[in-house]
Short mmCIF file of C-alpha atoms in Angstrom, two decimals:
data_model
loop_
_atom_site.label_atom_id
_atom_site.label_comp_id
_atom_site.label_asym_id
_atom_site.label_seq_id
_atom_site.Cartn_x
_atom_site.Cartn_y
_atom_site.Cartn_z
CA MET A 28 -13.47 -62.27 14.17
CA ARG A 29 -13.05 -62.26 10.34
CA GLU A 30 -11.20 -59.52 8.36
CA PRO A 31 -14.02 -57.76 5.99
CA THR A 32 -13.23 -58.23 2.57
CA ASP A 33 -12.49 -55.54 -0.24
CA ALA A 34 -16.27 -55.44 -1.23
CA ALA A 35 -17.30 -55.32 2.53
CA ARG A 36 -14.87 -52.13 2.86
CA ALA A 37 -16.18 -50.43 -0.37
CA ALA A 38 -19.74 -51.05 0.57
CA ASP A 39 -19.11 -49.65 4.23
CA ALA A 40 -17.51 -46.54 2.41
CA THR A 41 -20.69 -45.89 0.57
CA LEU A 42 -22.92 -46.25 3.75
CA PRO A 43 -23.78 -43.00 5.92
CA GLY A 44 -21.48 -42.74 8.81
CA GLY A 45 -19.27 -45.39 7.36
CA PRO A 46 -15.48 -45.14 6.87
CA ARG A 47 -14.46 -42.88 3.97
CA ARG A 48 -11.57 -42.99 1.77
CA TRP A 49 -10.27 -39.53 0.37
CA SER A 50 -9.61 -39.58 -3.21
CA ARG A 51 -6.67 -37.65 -4.50
CA ARG A 52 -8.79 -35.09 -5.98
CA ARG A 53 -11.01 -34.69 -2.87
CA LEU A 54 -7.62 -34.17 -0.93
CA LEU A 55 -6.50 -31.68 -3.26
CA ALA A 56 -9.31 -29.63 -3.25
CA ALA A 57 -9.78 -29.70 0.38
CA ALA A 58 -6.13 -28.38 0.75
CA GLY A 59 -6.79 -25.87 -1.98
CA GLY A 60 -9.73 -24.52 0.03
CA ALA A 61 -7.81 -24.76 3.37
CA LEU A 62 -5.12 -22.49 1.70
CA LEU A 63 -7.38 -20.16 -0.01
CA ALA A 64 -9.12 -19.63 3.26
CA GLY A 65 -5.89 -19.11 5.06
CA GLY A 66 -4.63 -16.72 2.39
CA ALA A 67 -7.96 -14.53 2.66
CA ALA A 68 -7.44 -14.62 6.54
CA ILE A 69 -3.84 -13.34 6.51
CA ALA A 70 -5.01 -10.62 3.66
CA LEU A 71 -7.78 -9.44 6.04
CA VAL A 72 -5.38 -9.26 9.10
CA ARG A 73 -2.71 -7.75 6.72
CA THR A 74 -5.30 -4.77 5.43
CA SER A 75 -6.95 -4.16 8.74
CA GLY A 76 -6.08 -1.66 11.56
CA TYR A 77 -5.51 1.19 9.56
CA ALA A 78 -7.43 4.58 10.53
CA VAL A 79 -8.11 7.34 7.87
CA PRO A 80 -8.66 10.89 9.46
CA PRO A 81 -12.05 11.54 10.62
CA GLY A 82 -14.31 12.70 7.88
CA GLN A 83 -12.30 11.47 5.26
CA ARG A 84 -13.98 9.75 2.32
CA LEU A 85 -11.90 7.79 -0.07
CA ALA A 86 -12.46 7.84 -3.59
CA VAL A 87 -10.21 4.93 -4.77
CA PHE A 88 -8.02 4.01 -1.87
CA ALA A 89 -8.66 1.31 0.71
CA PRO A 90 -7.83 2.76 4.09
CA TRP A 91 -4.62 0.73 4.19
CA GLN A 92 -3.40 2.21 0.90
CA PHE A 93 -4.61 5.84 2.30
CA VAL A 94 -2.46 5.06 5.11
CA VAL A 95 0.49 3.91 3.30
CA VAL A 96 0.61 7.01 0.74
CA GLN A 97 0.52 9.26 4.04
CA HIS A 98 3.23 7.69 5.76
CA ALA A 99 5.17 7.70 2.57
CA ALA A 100 4.26 11.17 1.69
CA ARG A 101 5.74 12.21 5.27
CA ARG A 102 9.14 10.51 4.63
CA ILE A 103 9.30 11.83 1.12
CA THR A 104 8.56 15.47 2.00
CA ALA A 105 10.50 15.48 5.39
CA PRO A 106 11.95 19.25 5.64
CA ASP A 107 15.48 19.80 5.93
CA ARG A 108 14.88 22.08 8.47
CA PRO A 109 12.59 20.18 10.99
CA GLY A 110 10.43 22.39 12.96
CA ASP A 111 10.66 25.52 10.84
CA PRO A 112 6.95 26.29 11.13
CA THR A 113 7.00 27.93 7.33
CA ILE A 114 7.34 24.47 6.02
CA PRO A 115 4.00 22.74 5.84
CA SER A 116 3.78 19.03 6.60
CA ALA A 117 2.64 16.42 4.07
CA ASP A 118 -0.53 16.25 6.45
CA GLU A 119 -0.82 19.89 6.04
CA ALA A 120 -0.58 19.78 2.47
CA GLU A 121 -3.34 17.09 2.30
CA VAL A 122 -0.92 14.91 0.10
CA ALA A 123 -2.77 11.34 0.76
CA SER A 124 -6.29 12.92 0.03
CA PHE A 125 -4.79 14.41 -2.95
CA ALA A 126 -3.49 11.16 -4.51
CA ASP A 127 -6.86 9.32 -3.50
CA THR A 128 -8.58 12.21 -5.97
CA TRP A 129 -5.96 12.09 -8.56
CA MET A 130 -6.42 8.04 -8.78
CA THR A 131 -10.05 8.66 -10.19
CA HIS A 132 -8.48 10.10 -13.48
CA LEU A 133 -6.26 7.20 -14.24
CA PRO A 134 -6.98 3.83 -16.00
CA GLU A 135 -7.77 0.44 -14.01
CA LYS A 136 -4.35 -0.81 -14.98
CA PRO A 137 -2.22 1.96 -13.48
CA ARG A 138 -4.57 1.99 -10.37
CA GLN A 139 -3.82 -1.73 -9.90
CA ASP A 140 -0.06 -1.21 -10.43
CA LEU A 141 -0.32 1.58 -7.86
CA ALA A 142 -2.26 -0.88 -5.53
CA ARG A 143 0.35 -3.98 -6.04
CA PHE A 144 3.44 -1.30 -5.26
CA LEU A 145 1.83 0.13 -1.98
CA ALA A 146 1.46 -3.50 -1.07
CA TYR A 147 5.20 -4.03 -1.71
CA VAL A 148 6.24 -0.95 0.41
CA GLU A 149 3.58 -2.05 3.26
CA HIS A 150 4.54 -5.48 3.71
CA LEU A 151 7.49 -6.82 1.84
CA ALA A 152 9.91 -3.98 1.55
CA PRO A 153 10.57 -3.63 5.37
CA ILE A 154 11.31 -7.55 5.27
CA ARG A 155 13.80 -7.15 2.70
CA ALA A 156 15.27 -4.08 4.59
CA GLY A 157 15.75 -6.47 7.62
CA PHE A 158 12.39 -5.22 9.58
CA GLY A 159 9.87 -7.49 10.94
CA SER A 160 7.16 -4.97 10.73
CA ARG A 161 4.36 -3.11 8.70
CA PHE A 162 6.08 0.18 6.91
CA THR A 163 3.46 2.28 8.54
CA ARG A 164 4.45 0.81 12.17
CA LEU A 165 7.94 1.79 11.62
CA PRO A 166 9.75 4.76 13.34
CA PRO A 167 10.59 7.55 10.56
CA ALA A 168 14.07 6.65 10.55
CA ASP A 169 13.45 3.06 9.74
CA GLN A 170 10.75 4.13 6.91
CA ASP A 171 13.29 6.30 5.52
CA ARG A 172 15.65 3.09 5.17
CA VAL A 173 13.03 1.22 3.59
CA LEU A 174 12.32 3.66 0.87
CA ALA A 175 16.20 4.31 0.29
CA ALA A 176 16.48 0.52 -0.33
CA ILE A 177 13.68 0.63 -2.95
CA GLU A 178 15.21 3.76 -4.37
CA THR A 179 18.23 2.30 -5.10
CA SER A 180 17.00 -1.49 -5.87
CA SER A 181 18.62 -3.46 -8.48
CA SER A 182 14.97 -3.90 -9.93
CA ASP A 183 14.14 -1.57 -12.50
CA LEU A 184 10.43 -2.28 -11.77
CA LEU A 185 10.96 -1.15 -8.01
CA ARG A 186 12.75 1.88 -8.86
CA ALA A 187 10.04 2.78 -11.19
CA GLY A 188 7.31 2.28 -8.77
CA PHE A 189 9.29 4.31 -6.37
CA ASP A 190 9.78 7.26 -9.29
CA GLY A 191 6.17 6.99 -9.42
CA LEU A 192 5.06 7.15 -5.85
CA ARG A 193 7.59 10.04 -5.35
CA SER A 194 5.88 11.96 -8.44
CA LEU A 195 2.51 11.47 -7.12
CA VAL A 196 3.50 12.66 -3.92
CA PHE A 197 5.34 15.91 -5.03
CA LEU A 198 2.40 16.46 -7.22
CA GLY A 199 0.27 16.59 -4.02
CA TYR A 200 2.63 18.45 -2.08
CA TYR A 201 3.95 21.31 -4.49
CA ARG A 202 0.27 21.99 -5.40
CA ASP A 203 -0.19 23.94 -2.28
CA PRO A 204 0.90 27.51 -2.35
CA ARG A 205 2.46 27.34 1.38
CA THR A 206 5.04 25.20 -0.28
CA TRP A 207 6.38 27.36 -2.91
CA LYS A 208 8.58 29.56 -0.54
CA VAL A 209 10.67 26.38 0.31
CA ILE A 210 11.98 25.97 -3.44
CA GLY A 211 11.93 29.60 -4.39
CA TYR A 212 8.93 29.54 -6.36
CA ASP A 213 6.76 32.67 -6.63
CA GLY A 214 3.91 31.07 -8.20
CA PRO A 215 2.38 30.79 -11.69
CA LEU A 216 2.03 33.65 -13.99
CA VAL A 217 -1.50 32.69 -15.17
CA GLY A 218 -4.03 34.15 -12.89
CA ARG A 219 -1.67 35.97 -10.55
CA PRO A 220 -3.17 38.20 -8.20
CA ALA A 221 -1.72 42.35 -8.33
CA ARG A 222 -0.02 41.81 -5.30
CA GLY A 223 1.30 38.42 -6.17
CA TRP A 224 0.86 35.17 -4.33
#
């Protein structure tokens, strides 16, 4: 049996069902498409499995962002006197809900910056701190270690991100009058009732 010539091979490649040769361009396009599909699948897995409280309507946050803020707020506002019923929790003060509403007042760029920082807190910061799990799946003590590592990072950008998140959490937490006694604040003078707050 004779070997097919180059011309015969080229003709076979053009026939339906015949052997096909991949050009470098087609191979790179296929590899790029596979990478994009894989990246989309990973992103879907990494941003799924988050539950917001029943009845919670989100204005800006995706569910995963809401849950990350919720967990971070619990640690940032953790009381010095655990178990003291006079100190409201971040959940009781609805800090994550406040943050979601607050974000509606910001331009798109700061919203994107916060979204990127929350993704870092959730997925990358735990790895840098030596954990193999998402931030929201870590126990409170390990979440504290992750946040402390961000707060003391050598990166100005990460420290600034932490400062912004902490400020947003404090805005949400200390707007609740139940938190004022914790810091010895007797409430604003404007609009003060005759009996005080």
